[in-house]
Amino acid sequence: LEFIRVHPEVRALGTEPHFFDRNYHRGLEWYRSLMPRTLDSQITVEKTPSYFVTNEAPRRIHSMAKDTKLIVVVRNPVTRAISDYTQTLSKKPDIPTFEGLTFRNRSLGLVDTSWNAIRIGMYAVHLESWLQYFPLSQIHFVSGEKLITDPAGEMGKVQDFLGIKRVITDKHFYFNKTKGFPCLKKSESSGLPRCLGKSKGRTHVQIDPEVIEQLRDFYRPYNIKFYETVGQDFRWE
């Protein structure tokens, strides 16, 4: 979102509105009132990651506008779960260990799929409910890994998907070695550089390699199904 909003043909809401999951009862006019003013030629964008795992979201978005284009940033589900845990731990230092939350029974290798950090990475499962309402041609998957290593390349594909000119290119980015993330040379709101928020680029908690291996085994069939469904290999294995 931070990258695409630099485009003159895109206007984006900065905060996450959570309309299609938490605030649906407030009604469409409330949602509309949050949006930035746009010209007919501009595209309005908002970002709320939890929509992807909310059962009612696909139907609700479809009933608002069935031609909505959807962009989903996905990354290796194992790293995603560790990152999720790292973020939670920074707010609640007394939560159980990663291992404790991951398994219902560690010796049997039974993973607890009710834990959100694990459940979210089962992309193939969540995608099924979206495909009941939207054709695959209306959903674009961005590789979270490539967004870091080749932001211009990934943003080129996003611009193509949105049907807008490739304005955001290599010249917009520089790599911040401290954070390990690409930054924009100039942000949309000011001429100053814009790096992703403080919560991005945190050092992950050290996890037992054996636990990581068990999680890789757990996710493998879901990943393969996801690759086959979207016709794209994210190389997480």
Coordinates of N, CA and C in Angstrom, one line a residue:
L1 N 0.8 -1.2 0.0 CA 0.0 0.0 0.0 C 0.9 1.3 0.0
E2 N 1.9 1.3 0.8 CA 2.8 2.4 0.9 C 3.4 2.7 -0.5
F3 N 3.8 1.6 -1.2 CA 4.4 1.8 -2.5 C 3.4 2.2 -3.5
I4 N 2.3 1.5 -3.6 CA 1.3 1.8 -4.7 C 0.7 3.2 -4.6
R5 N 0.6 3.7 -3.4 CA 0.0 5.0 -3.2 C 0.8 6.2 -3.8
V6 N 2.0 5.9 -4.2 CA 2.9 6.9 -4.8 C 2.4 7.2 -6.2
H7 N 1.7 6.2 -6.8 CA 1.2 6.4 -8.2 C 0.1 7.5 -8.3
P8 N 0.2 8.4 -9.2 CA -0.7 9.5 -9.3 C -2.2 9.0 -9.6
E9 N -2.3 7.8 -10.1 CA -3.7 7.3 -10.5 C -4.3 6.5 -9.3
V10 N -3.6 6.4 -8.2 CA -4.1 5.7 -7.0 C -4.2 6.6 -5.8
R11 N -5.4 6.4 -5.1 CA -5.5 7.1 -3.9 C -5.8 6.0 -2.8
A12 N -5.2 6.2 -1.7 CA -5.3 5.1 -0.7 C -5.7 5.6 0.7
L13 N -6.5 4.8 1.4 CA -6.8 5.1 2.8 C -5.6 4.7 3.6
G14 N -5.1 5.5 4.5 CA -3.9 5.2 5.2 C -4.1 4.2 6.3
T15 N -5.2 4.3 7.1 CA -5.5 3.3 8.2 C -6.3 2.1 7.7
E16 N -6.3 1.1 8.5 CA -7.1 -0.1 8.1 C -8.5 0.0 8.6
P17 N -9.5 0.1 7.7 CA -10.9 0.4 8.1 C -11.6 -0.8 8.7
H18 N -11.1 -2.0 8.4 CA -11.8 -3.2 9.0 C -13.3 -3.2 8.7
F19 N -13.7 -2.7 7.6 CA -15.1 -2.6 7.3 C -15.8 -4.0 7.1
F20 N -15.1 -4.8 6.2 CA -15.8 -6.1 5.8 C -15.6 -7.2 6.9
D21 N -14.9 -6.9 8.0 CA -14.9 -7.8 9.1 C -15.5 -7.3 10.3
R22 N -14.9 -6.2 10.9 CA -15.4 -5.7 12.2 C -16.5 -4.7 12.2
N23 N -16.5 -3.8 11.1 CA -17.4 -2.6 11.1 C -18.5 -2.7 10.1
Y24 N -18.8 -3.9 9.6 CA -19.8 -4.0 8.6 C -21.2 -3.4 9.0
H25 N -21.5 -3.5 10.2 CA -22.8 -3.0 10.8 C -22.9 -1.5 10.6
R26 N -21.8 -0.8 10.4 CA -21.8 0.7 10.3 C -22.4 1.1 8.9
G27 N -22.4 0.2 8.0 CA -23.0 0.5 6.7 C -22.0 1.1 5.7
L28 N -22.5 1.0 4.4 CA -21.6 1.4 3.3 C -21.3 2.9 3.2
E29 N -22.3 3.7 3.7 CA -22.0 5.1 3.7 C -20.9 5.5 4.6
W30 N -20.8 4.8 5.8 CA -19.8 5.1 6.7 C -18.4 4.7 6.1
Y31 N -18.4 3.6 5.4 CA -17.2 3.1 4.7 C -16.7 4.1 3.6
R32 N -17.7 4.5 2.9 CA -17.4 5.5 1.8 C -16.9 6.8 2.3
S33 N -17.4 7.2 3.5 CA -17.0 8.5 4.1 C -15.5 8.5 4.5
L34 N -15.0 7.3 4.7 CA -13.5 7.2 5.1 C -12.6 7.4 4.0
M35 N -13.1 7.2 2.8 CA -12.2 7.1 1.6 C -11.7 8.5 1.1
P36 N -10.5 8.5 0.6 CA -10.0 9.8 0.1 C -10.8 10.2 -1.2
R37 N -10.9 11.5 -1.4 CA -11.6 12.0 -2.6 C -10.8 11.6 -3.9
T38 N -11.5 11.1 -4.9 CA -10.8 10.6 -6.1 C -11.5 11.2 -7.3
L39 N -10.7 11.3 -8.4 CA -11.2 11.6 -9.7 C -11.7 10.3 -10.4
D40 N -12.5 10.4 -11.4 CA -13.0 9.3 -12.1 C -11.9 8.4 -12.6
S41 N -10.8 9.0 -12.9 CA -9.7 8.3 -13.5 C -8.8 7.6 -12.5
Q42 N -9.1 7.8 -11.2 CA -8.2 7.3 -10.1 C -8.8 6.0 -9.5
I43 N -8.0 5.2 -8.9 CA -8.4 4.0 -8.3 C -8.3 4.2 -6.8
T44 N -9.3 3.8 -6.0 CA -9.3 3.9 -4.6 C -8.9 2.5 -4.0
V45 N -7.9 2.6 -3.1 CA -7.4 1.4 -2.5 C -7.5 1.4 -0.9
E46 N -7.8 0.3 -0.3 CA -7.6 0.2 1.1 C -7.0 -1.1 1.5
K47 N -6.4 -1.2 2.7 CA -5.7 -2.4 3.1 C -6.2 -2.9 4.5
T48 N -6.7 -4.1 4.5 CA -7.0 -4.7 5.8 C -6.7 -6.2 5.7
P49 N -5.5 -6.6 6.2 CA -5.0 -8.0 5.9 C -6.0 -9.1 6.4
S50 N -6.7 -8.8 7.5 CA -7.6 -9.8 8.1 C -8.8 -10.2 7.2
Y51 N -9.1 -9.4 6.2 CA -10.2 -9.8 5.3 C -10.0 -11.1 4.7
F52 N -8.7 -11.4 4.3 CA -8.4 -12.7 3.6 C -8.8 -13.9 4.4
V53 N -8.8 -13.8 5.8 CA -9.2 -15.0 6.6 C -10.5 -14.8 7.2
T54 N -11.3 -13.8 6.8 CA -12.7 -13.6 7.3 C -13.7 -14.3 6.4
N55 N -14.4 -15.2 6.9 CA -15.4 -16.0 6.1 C -16.4 -15.1 5.3
E56 N -16.9 -14.1 6.0 CA -17.9 -13.3 5.4 C -17.4 -12.2 4.3
A57 N -16.1 -12.0 4.4 CA -15.5 -10.9 3.6 C -15.8 -11.0 2.1
P58 N -15.5 -12.2 1.5 CA -15.7 -12.3 0.0 C -17.1 -12.0 -0.4
R59 N -18.1 -12.5 0.3 CA -19.5 -12.3 -0.1 C -19.8 -10.8 0.1
R60 N -19.4 -10.2 1.2 CA -19.7 -8.8 1.4 C -19.0 -7.8 0.4
I61 N -17.8 -8.1 0.0 CA -17.1 -7.3 -1.0 C -17.8 -7.5 -2.3
H62 N -18.1 -8.7 -2.6 CA -18.8 -9.0 -3.9 C -20.1 -8.3 -4.0
S63 N -20.9 -8.3 -2.9 CA -22.2 -7.6 -3.0 C -22.1 -6.1 -3.1
M64 N -20.9 -5.5 -2.7 CA -20.7 -4.1 -2.8 C -20.3 -3.8 -4.3
A65 N -19.3 -4.5 -4.8 CA -18.9 -4.3 -6.2 C -18.2 -5.6 -6.7
K66 N -18.9 -6.4 -7.5 CA -18.3 -7.7 -7.9 C -17.1 -7.6 -8.8
D67 N -16.8 -6.4 -9.4 CA -15.6 -6.3 -10.2 C -14.4 -5.7 -9.4
T68 N -14.5 -5.7 -8.1 CA -13.4 -5.3 -7.3 C -12.1 -6.1 -7.6
K69 N -11.0 -5.4 -7.6 CA -9.7 -6.2 -7.8 C -9.1 -6.3 -6.4
L70 N -8.6 -7.5 -6.2 CA -8.0 -7.9 -4.9 C -6.5 -8.2 -5.0
I71 N -5.8 -7.6 -4.0 CA -4.3 -7.8 -4.0 C -4.0 -8.5 -2.7
V72 N -3.3 -9.6 -2.7 CA -2.9 -10.4 -1.5 C -1.4 -10.5 -1.4
V73 N -0.8 -10.0 -0.4 CA 0.6 -10.2 -0.2 C 0.8 -11.5 0.6
V74 N 1.5 -12.5 0.1 CA 1.7 -13.7 0.8 C 3.2 -13.9 1.0
R75 N 3.6 -14.6 2.0 CA 5.0 -15.0 2.3 C 5.1 -16.4 2.9
N76 N 6.3 -16.9 2.9 CA 6.5 -18.3 3.5 C 5.7 -18.4 4.8
P77 N 4.7 -19.3 4.9 CA 3.9 -19.4 6.1 C 4.6 -19.7 7.4
V78 N 5.8 -20.3 7.3 CA 6.6 -20.6 8.5 C 7.1 -19.3 9.0
T79 N 7.8 -18.5 8.1 CA 8.3 -17.2 8.6 C 7.2 -16.3 9.0
R80 N 6.1 -16.4 8.3 CA 5.0 -15.5 8.6 C 4.5 -15.8 10.0
A81 N 4.4 -17.1 10.4 CA 3.9 -17.4 11.8 C 4.9 -16.9 12.8
I82 N 6.2 -17.1 12.6 CA 7.3 -16.6 13.5 C 7.2 -15.1 13.7
S83 N 7.0 -14.4 12.5 CA 6.9 -13.0 12.5 C 5.7 -12.5 13.3
D84 N 4.6 -13.2 13.1 CA 3.3 -12.9 13.8 C 3.6 -13.0 15.4
Y85 N 4.2 -14.1 15.7 CA 4.5 -14.4 17.1 C 5.4 -13.3 17.7
T86 N 6.5 -12.9 16.9 CA 7.4 -11.9 17.4 C 6.7 -10.6 17.7
Q87 N 5.8 -10.3 16.8 CA 5.0 -9.0 17.0 C 4.1 -9.1 18.2
T88 N 3.4 -10.2 18.4 CA 2.6 -10.4 19.6 C 3.4 -10.3 20.9
L89 N 4.6 -11.0 20.8 CA 5.5 -11.1 22.0 C 5.9 -9.7 22.4
S90 N 6.1 -8.8 21.5 CA 6.6 -7.4 21.8 C 5.5 -6.6 22.6
K91 N 4.2 -7.0 22.4 CA 3.1 -6.4 23.1 C 2.8 -7.1 24.4
K92 N 2.9 -8.5 24.3 CA 2.5 -9.3 25.5 C 3.7 -10.2 25.8
P93 N 4.7 -9.8 26.6 CA 5.9 -10.6 26.9 C 5.6 -11.9 27.6
D94 N 4.4 -12.0 28.3 CA 4.2 -13.2 29.1 C 3.4 -14.3 28.4
I95 N 3.3 -14.2 27.0 CA 2.6 -15.3 26.3 C 3.4 -16.6 26.3
P96 N 2.8 -17.8 26.1 CA 3.5 -19.0 26.1 C 4.5 -19.0 24.9
T97 N 5.4 -20.0 24.9 CA 6.4 -20.1 23.9 C 5.8 -20.4 22.5
F98 N 6.6 -20.1 21.5 CA 6.1 -20.4 20.1 C 5.8 -21.9 20.0
E99 N 6.7 -22.8 20.5 CA 6.4 -24.2 20.4 C 5.1 -24.6 21.1
G100 N 4.9 -24.0 22.3 CA 3.7 -24.3 23.1 C 2.4 -24.0 22.4
L101 N 2.5 -22.9 21.6 CA 1.3 -22.4 20.9 C 1.1 -23.2 19.6
T102 N 2.2 -23.6 19.0 CA 2.2 -24.3 17.7 C 1.5 -25.7 17.7
F103 N 1.9 -26.4 18.7 CA 1.5 -27.8 18.7 C 0.4 -28.2 19.7
R104 N -0.6 -29.0 19.3 CA -1.5 -29.6 20.2 C -0.8 -30.8 20.9
N105 N 0.0 -31.5 20.1 CA 0.8 -32.6 20.6 C 2.1 -32.6 19.8
R106 N 3.2 -32.1 20.5 CA 4.5 -32.0 19.8 C 5.1 -33.4 19.4
S107 N 5.0 -34.3 20.3 CA 5.6 -35.6 19.9 C 4.9 -36.3 18.8
L108 N 3.6 -36.1 18.6 CA 2.9 -36.6 17.5 C 2.9 -35.7 16.3
G109 N 3.5 -34.5 16.5 CA 3.6 -33.5 15.4 C 2.2 -32.9 15.1
L110 N 1.3 -32.9 16.0 CA 0.0 -32.4 15.7 C 0.0 -30.8 15.9
V111 N -0.2 -30.1 14.8 CA -0.2 -28.7 14.8 C -1.6 -28.1 15.2
D112 N -1.6 -27.1 16.0 CA -2.8 -26.4 16.5 C -3.3 -25.4 15.4
T113 N -4.2 -25.8 14.5 CA -4.6 -24.9 13.5 C -5.6 -23.9 14.0
S114 N -6.0 -23.9 15.3 CA -6.9 -22.9 15.8 C -6.1 -21.6 16.1
W115 N -4.8 -21.8 16.3 CA -4.0 -20.6 16.6 C -3.8 -19.8 15.3
N116 N -4.3 -18.5 15.4 CA -4.3 -17.6 14.3 C -3.0 -17.5 13.5
A117 N -1.9 -17.5 14.2 CA -0.6 -17.3 13.5 C -0.3 -18.5 12.6
I118 N -0.9 -19.7 12.9 CA -0.7 -20.9 12.1 C -1.8 -20.9 11.0
R119 N -3.0 -20.6 11.4 CA -4.2 -20.7 10.5 C -4.0 -19.8 9.3
I120 N -3.5 -18.6 9.5 CA -3.5 -17.6 8.4 C -2.6 -18.1 7.2
G121 N -1.5 -18.8 7.5 CA -0.6 -19.3 6.5 C -1.2 -20.5 5.7
M122 N -2.4 -21.0 6.0 CA -3.0 -22.1 5.2 C -3.7 -21.4 4.0
Y123 N -3.0 -20.8 3.2 CA -3.5 -19.9 2.1 C -4.5 -20.7 1.2
A124 N -4.3 -21.9 0.9 CA -5.1 -22.7 0.0 C -6.5 -22.8 0.5
V125 N -6.6 -22.9 1.9 CA -7.9 -23.1 2.5 C -8.7 -21.8 2.4
H126 N -8.1 -20.6 2.7 CA -8.8 -19.4 2.7 C -9.2 -19.0 1.3
L127 N -8.3 -19.3 0.3 CA -8.6 -18.9 -1.1 C -9.8 -19.5 -1.6
E128 N -10.2 -20.7 -1.1 CA -11.4 -21.4 -1.6 C -12.6 -20.6 -1.4
S129 N -12.7 -19.9 -0.3 CA -13.9 -19.1 -0.1 C -14.0 -17.9 -1.0
W130 N -12.8 -17.3 -1.4 CA -12.8 -16.2 -2.3 C -13.1 -16.6 -3.7
L131 N -12.7 -17.8 -4.1 CA -13.0 -18.3 -5.4 C -14.4 -18.6 -5.7
Q132 N -15.2 -18.7 -4.6 CA -16.7 -18.9 -4.8 C -17.3 -17.6 -5.3
Y133 N -16.7 -16.5 -5.1 CA -17.2 -15.2 -5.5 C -16.5 -14.4 -6.5
F134 N -15.1 -14.6 -6.6 CA -14.3 -13.9 -7.5 C -13.5 -14.8 -8.4
P135 N -13.4 -14.5 -9.7 CA -12.5 -15.3 -10.6 C -11.1 -15.0 -10.2
L136 N -10.2 -16.0 -10.5 CA -8.8 -15.8 -10.2 C -8.2 -14.6 -10.9
S137 N -8.7 -14.2 -12.0 CA -8.2 -13.1 -12.8 C -8.4 -11.8 -12.0
Q138 N -9.2 -11.8 -11.0 CA -9.4 -10.5 -10.2 C -8.6 -10.5 -8.9
I139 N -7.8 -11.6 -8.8 CA -7.0 -11.6 -7.5 C -5.5 -11.7 -8.0
H140 N -4.7 -10.8 -7.4 CA -3.3 -10.8 -7.7 C -2.5 -11.1 -6.4
F141 N -1.6 -12.0 -6.5 CA -0.7 -12.4 -5.4 C 0.7 -11.9 -5.5
V142 N 1.0 -11.1 -4.5 CA 2.4 -10.5 -4.4 C 3.2 -11.4 -3.5
S143 N 4.5 -11.7 -4.0 CA 5.4 -12.4 -3.1 C 6.0 -11.5 -2.1
G144 N 5.8 -11.8 -0.8 CA 6.3 -11.0 0.2 C 7.8 -10.9 0.2
E145 N 8.4 -12.1 -0.2 CA 9.9 -12.2 -0.2 C 10.4 -11.3 -1.4
K146 N 9.8 -11.4 -2.5 CA 10.3 -10.6 -3.7 C 10.0 -9.1 -3.5
L147 N 9.0 -8.8 -2.7 CA 8.7 -7.4 -2.4 C 9.8 -6.7 -1.7
I148 N 10.6 -7.5 -1.0 CA 11.8 -7.0 -0.3 C 13.0 -7.0 -1.2
T149 N 13.2 -8.1 -1.9 CA 14.4 -8.2 -2.7 C 14.3 -7.5 -4.1
D150 N 13.1 -7.4 -4.6 CA 12.9 -6.7 -5.9 C 11.6 -5.9 -5.9
P151 N 11.5 -4.9 -5.1 CA 10.2 -4.1 -5.0 C 9.7 -3.6 -6.3
A152 N 10.6 -3.1 -7.1 CA 10.2 -2.5 -8.4 C 9.6 -3.6 -9.3
G153 N 10.2 -4.8 -9.3 CA 9.6 -5.9 -10.2 C 8.2 -6.3 -9.7
E154 N 8.0 -6.4 -8.4 CA 6.7 -6.8 -7.9 C 5.7 -5.7 -8.1
M155 N 6.1 -4.4 -7.9 CA 5.2 -3.3 -8.1 C 4.9 -3.1 -9.6
G156 N 5.8 -3.5 -10.5 CA 5.5 -3.5 -11.9 C 4.3 -4.4 -12.2
K157 N 4.3 -5.6 -11.6 CA 3.2 -6.6 -11.8 C 1.9 -6.0 -11.2
V158 N 2.0 -5.4 -10.1 CA 0.8 -4.8 -9.4 C 0.2 -3.7 -10.3
Q159 N 1.0 -2.9 -10.9 CA 0.5 -1.8 -11.8 C -0.1 -2.4 -13.0
D160 N 0.5 -3.5 -13.6 CA -0.1 -4.1 -14.7 C -1.5 -4.7 -14.4
F161 N -1.6 -5.3 -13.2 CA -2.8 -5.9 -12.8 C -3.9 -4.9 -12.6
L162 N -3.5 -3.7 -12.1 CA -4.5 -2.6 -11.9 C -4.8 -1.9 -13.2
G163 N -4.1 -2.2 -14.2 CA -4.3 -1.6 -15.5 C -3.8 -0.1 -15.6
I164 N -2.8 0.2 -14.8 CA -2.3 1.5 -14.8 C -0.8 1.5 -15.4
K165 N -0.3 2.7 -15.8 CA 1.0 2.8 -16.4 C 2.1 2.4 -15.3
R166 N 3.2 1.8 -15.7 CA 4.3 1.5 -14.8 C 5.0 2.8 -14.5
V167 N 4.6 3.5 -13.5 CA 5.2 4.7 -13.0 C 6.2 4.4 -11.9
I168 N 5.9 3.5 -11.0 CA 6.7 3.1 -9.9 C 7.8 2.2 -10.4
T169 N 9.0 2.6 -10.4 CA 10.1 1.8 -10.9 C 11.3 1.8 -9.9
D170 N 12.4 1.2 -10.4 CA 13.6 1.1 -9.6 C 14.0 2.4 -8.9
K171 N 13.8 3.5 -9.7 CA 14.3 4.8 -9.2 C 13.6 5.3 -7.9
H172 N 12.4 4.6 -7.6 CA 11.7 5.0 -6.4 C 12.2 4.4 -5.1
F173 N 13.1 3.4 -5.2 CA 13.5 2.7 -4.0 C 15.0 2.8 -3.7
Y174 N 15.2 2.6 -2.4 CA 16.6 2.4 -2.0 C 16.5 1.3 -0.8
F175 N 17.6 0.6 -0.6 CA 17.5 -0.5 0.4 C 18.0 0.0 1.7
N176 N 17.2 -0.1 2.8 CA 17.7 0.3 4.1 C 18.3 -0.9 4.8
K177 N 19.7 -0.9 4.9 CA 20.4 -2.1 5.4 C 20.1 -2.3 6.9
T178 N 19.8 -1.3 7.7 CA 19.5 -1.5 9.1 C 18.2 -2.3 9.3
K179 N 17.2 -1.9 8.5 CA 15.9 -2.6 8.6 C 15.9 -3.9 7.8
G180 N 16.7 -3.9 6.7 CA 16.6 -5.1 5.8 C 15.3 -5.0 4.9
F181 N 14.9 -3.8 4.7 CA 13.7 -3.5 3.9 C 13.9 -2.4 2.9
P182 N 13.2 -2.5 1.7 CA 13.3 -1.4 0.8 C 12.5 -0.2 1.3
C183 N 13.0 1.0 1.0 CA 12.3 2.2 1.4 C 12.0 3.1 0.2
L184 N 11.0 3.9 0.2 CA 10.7 4.8 -0.9 C 11.5 6.0 -0.7
K185 N 12.1 6.5 -1.8 CA 12.9 7.7 -1.8 C 12.0 8.9 -1.4
K186 N 10.8 8.9 -1.9 CA 9.8 10.0 -1.6 C 8.5 9.4 -1.3
S187 N 7.8 9.9 -0.3 CA 6.5 9.3 0.0 C 5.4 10.1 -0.7
E188 N 4.2 9.6 -0.6 CA 3.1 10.3 -1.3 C 2.7 11.6 -0.7
S189 N 2.8 11.7 0.7 CA 2.3 12.8 1.4 C 3.4 13.9 1.5
S190 N 4.7 13.5 1.5 CA 5.7 14.6 1.6 C 6.9 14.1 0.7
G191 N 7.8 15.0 0.5 CA 9.0 14.7 -0.4 C 10.1 13.9 0.4
L192 N 9.7 13.5 1.6 CA 10.8 12.8 2.4 C 10.8 11.3 2.2
P193 N 11.9 10.6 2.5 CA 11.9 9.2 2.3 C 10.9 8.5 3.3
R194 N 10.4 7.4 2.8 CA 9.4 6.7 3.6 C 9.8 5.2 3.8
C195 N 10.1 4.9 5.1 CA 10.3 3.5 5.3 C 9.1 2.8 6.0
L196 N 9.0 1.5 6.0 CA 7.9 0.9 6.6 C 8.0 1.0 8.1
G197 N 6.8 0.9 8.8 CA 6.7 1.2 10.3 C 7.7 0.5 11.2
K198 N 7.7 0.9 12.4 CA 8.6 0.3 13.4 C 8.5 -1.2 13.6
S199 N 7.3 -1.7 13.4 CA 7.0 -3.1 13.6 C 7.6 -4.0 12.5
K200 N 8.0 -3.4 11.4 CA 8.6 -4.1 10.3 C 10.1 -4.3 10.5
G201 N 10.6 -5.5 10.1 CA 12.0 -5.7 10.2 C 12.6 -6.0 11.5
R202 N 11.6 -6.4 12.5 CA 12.1 -6.8 13.8 C 12.9 -8.1 13.7
T203 N 13.8 -8.3 14.6 CA 14.6 -9.5 14.6 C 13.7 -10.6 15.2
H204 N 13.6 -11.7 14.4 CA 12.7 -12.8 14.9 C 13.2 -13.5 16.1
V205 N 12.3 -14.1 16.8 CA 12.6 -15.0 18.0 C 13.3 -16.2 17.4
Q206 N 14.3 -16.7 18.2 CA 15.0 -17.9 17.8 C 14.1 -19.1 18.0
I207 N 13.9 -19.9 17.0 CA 13.0 -21.1 17.1 C 13.9 -22.4 16.9
D208 N 13.6 -23.4 17.7 CA 14.2 -24.7 17.5 C 14.1 -25.2 16.0
P209 N 15.2 -25.5 15.3 CA 15.2 -25.9 13.9 C 14.2 -27.1 13.7
E210 N 14.1 -27.9 14.7 CA 13.3 -29.1 14.6 C 11.8 -28.7 14.5
V211 N 11.4 -27.7 15.2 CA 10.1 -27.1 15.2 C 9.8 -26.5 13.8
I212 N 10.8 -25.8 13.3 CA 10.7 -25.2 11.9 C 10.5 -26.3 10.9
E213 N 11.2 -27.4 11.0 CA 11.1 -28.5 10.1 C 9.7 -29.2 10.2
Q214 N 9.2 -29.3 11.4 CA 7.8 -29.9 11.5 C 6.8 -29.0 10.9
L215 N 7.0 -27.7 11.1 CA 6.0 -26.7 10.5 C 6.1 -26.8 8.9
R216 N 7.3 -26.9 8.4 CA 7.5 -27.0 7.0 C 6.7 -28.2 6.4
D217 N 6.9 -29.3 7.1 CA 6.1 -30.5 6.7 C 4.6 -30.3 6.7
F218 N 4.2 -29.6 7.8 CA 2.8 -29.3 8.0 C 2.2 -28.5 6.8
Y219 N 3.0 -27.4 6.4 CA 2.5 -26.5 5.4 C 2.6 -27.0 4.0
R220 N 3.6 -27.9 3.8 CA 3.9 -28.4 2.4 C 2.7 -28.7 1.6
P221 N 1.8 -29.6 2.0 CA 0.6 -29.9 1.1 C -0.3 -28.7 0.9
Y222 N -0.4 -27.8 1.8 CA -1.2 -26.5 1.6 C -0.5 -25.6 0.6
N223 N 0.8 -25.5 0.7 CA 1.6 -24.7 -0.2 C 1.4 -25.2 -1.7
I224 N 1.6 -26.6 -1.8 CA 1.5 -27.2 -3.1 C 0.1 -26.9 -3.8
K225 N -0.9 -27.1 -2.9 CA -2.3 -26.8 -3.4 C -2.4 -25.4 -3.8
F226 N -1.9 -24.5 -3.0 CA -1.9 -23.0 -3.3 C -1.2 -22.7 -4.6
Y227 N 0.0 -23.2 -4.8 CA 0.7 -23.0 -6.1 C -0.1 -23.5 -7.3
E228 N -0.7 -24.7 -7.1 CA -1.5 -25.3 -8.3 C -2.7 -24.4 -8.6
T229 N -3.4 -23.9 -7.5 CA -4.6 -23.1 -7.7 C -4.3 -21.8 -8.4
V230 N -3.2 -21.1 -7.9 CA -2.9 -19.8 -8.5 C -2.0 -19.8 -9.7
G231 N -1.4 -21.0 -10.0 CA -0.5 -21.1 -11.1 C 0.7 -20.3 -10.9
Q232 N 1.3 -20.3 -9.7 CA 2.5 -19.6 -9.4 C 3.2 -20.3 -8.3
D233 N 4.5 -20.5 -8.5 CA 5.3 -21.2 -7.5 C 6.1 -20.2 -6.7
F234 N 5.8 -20.1 -5.4 CA 6.5 -19.1 -4.6 C 7.8 -19.6 -4.0
R235 N 8.1 -20.9 -4.2 CA 9.4 -21.5 -3.8 C 9.6 -21.4 -2.3
W236 N 8.6 -21.8 -1.5 CA 8.8 -21.7 -0.1 C 9.4 -23.0 0.5
E237 N 9.6 -24.0 -0.4 CA 10.1 -25.3 0.2 C 11.6 -25.3 0.3

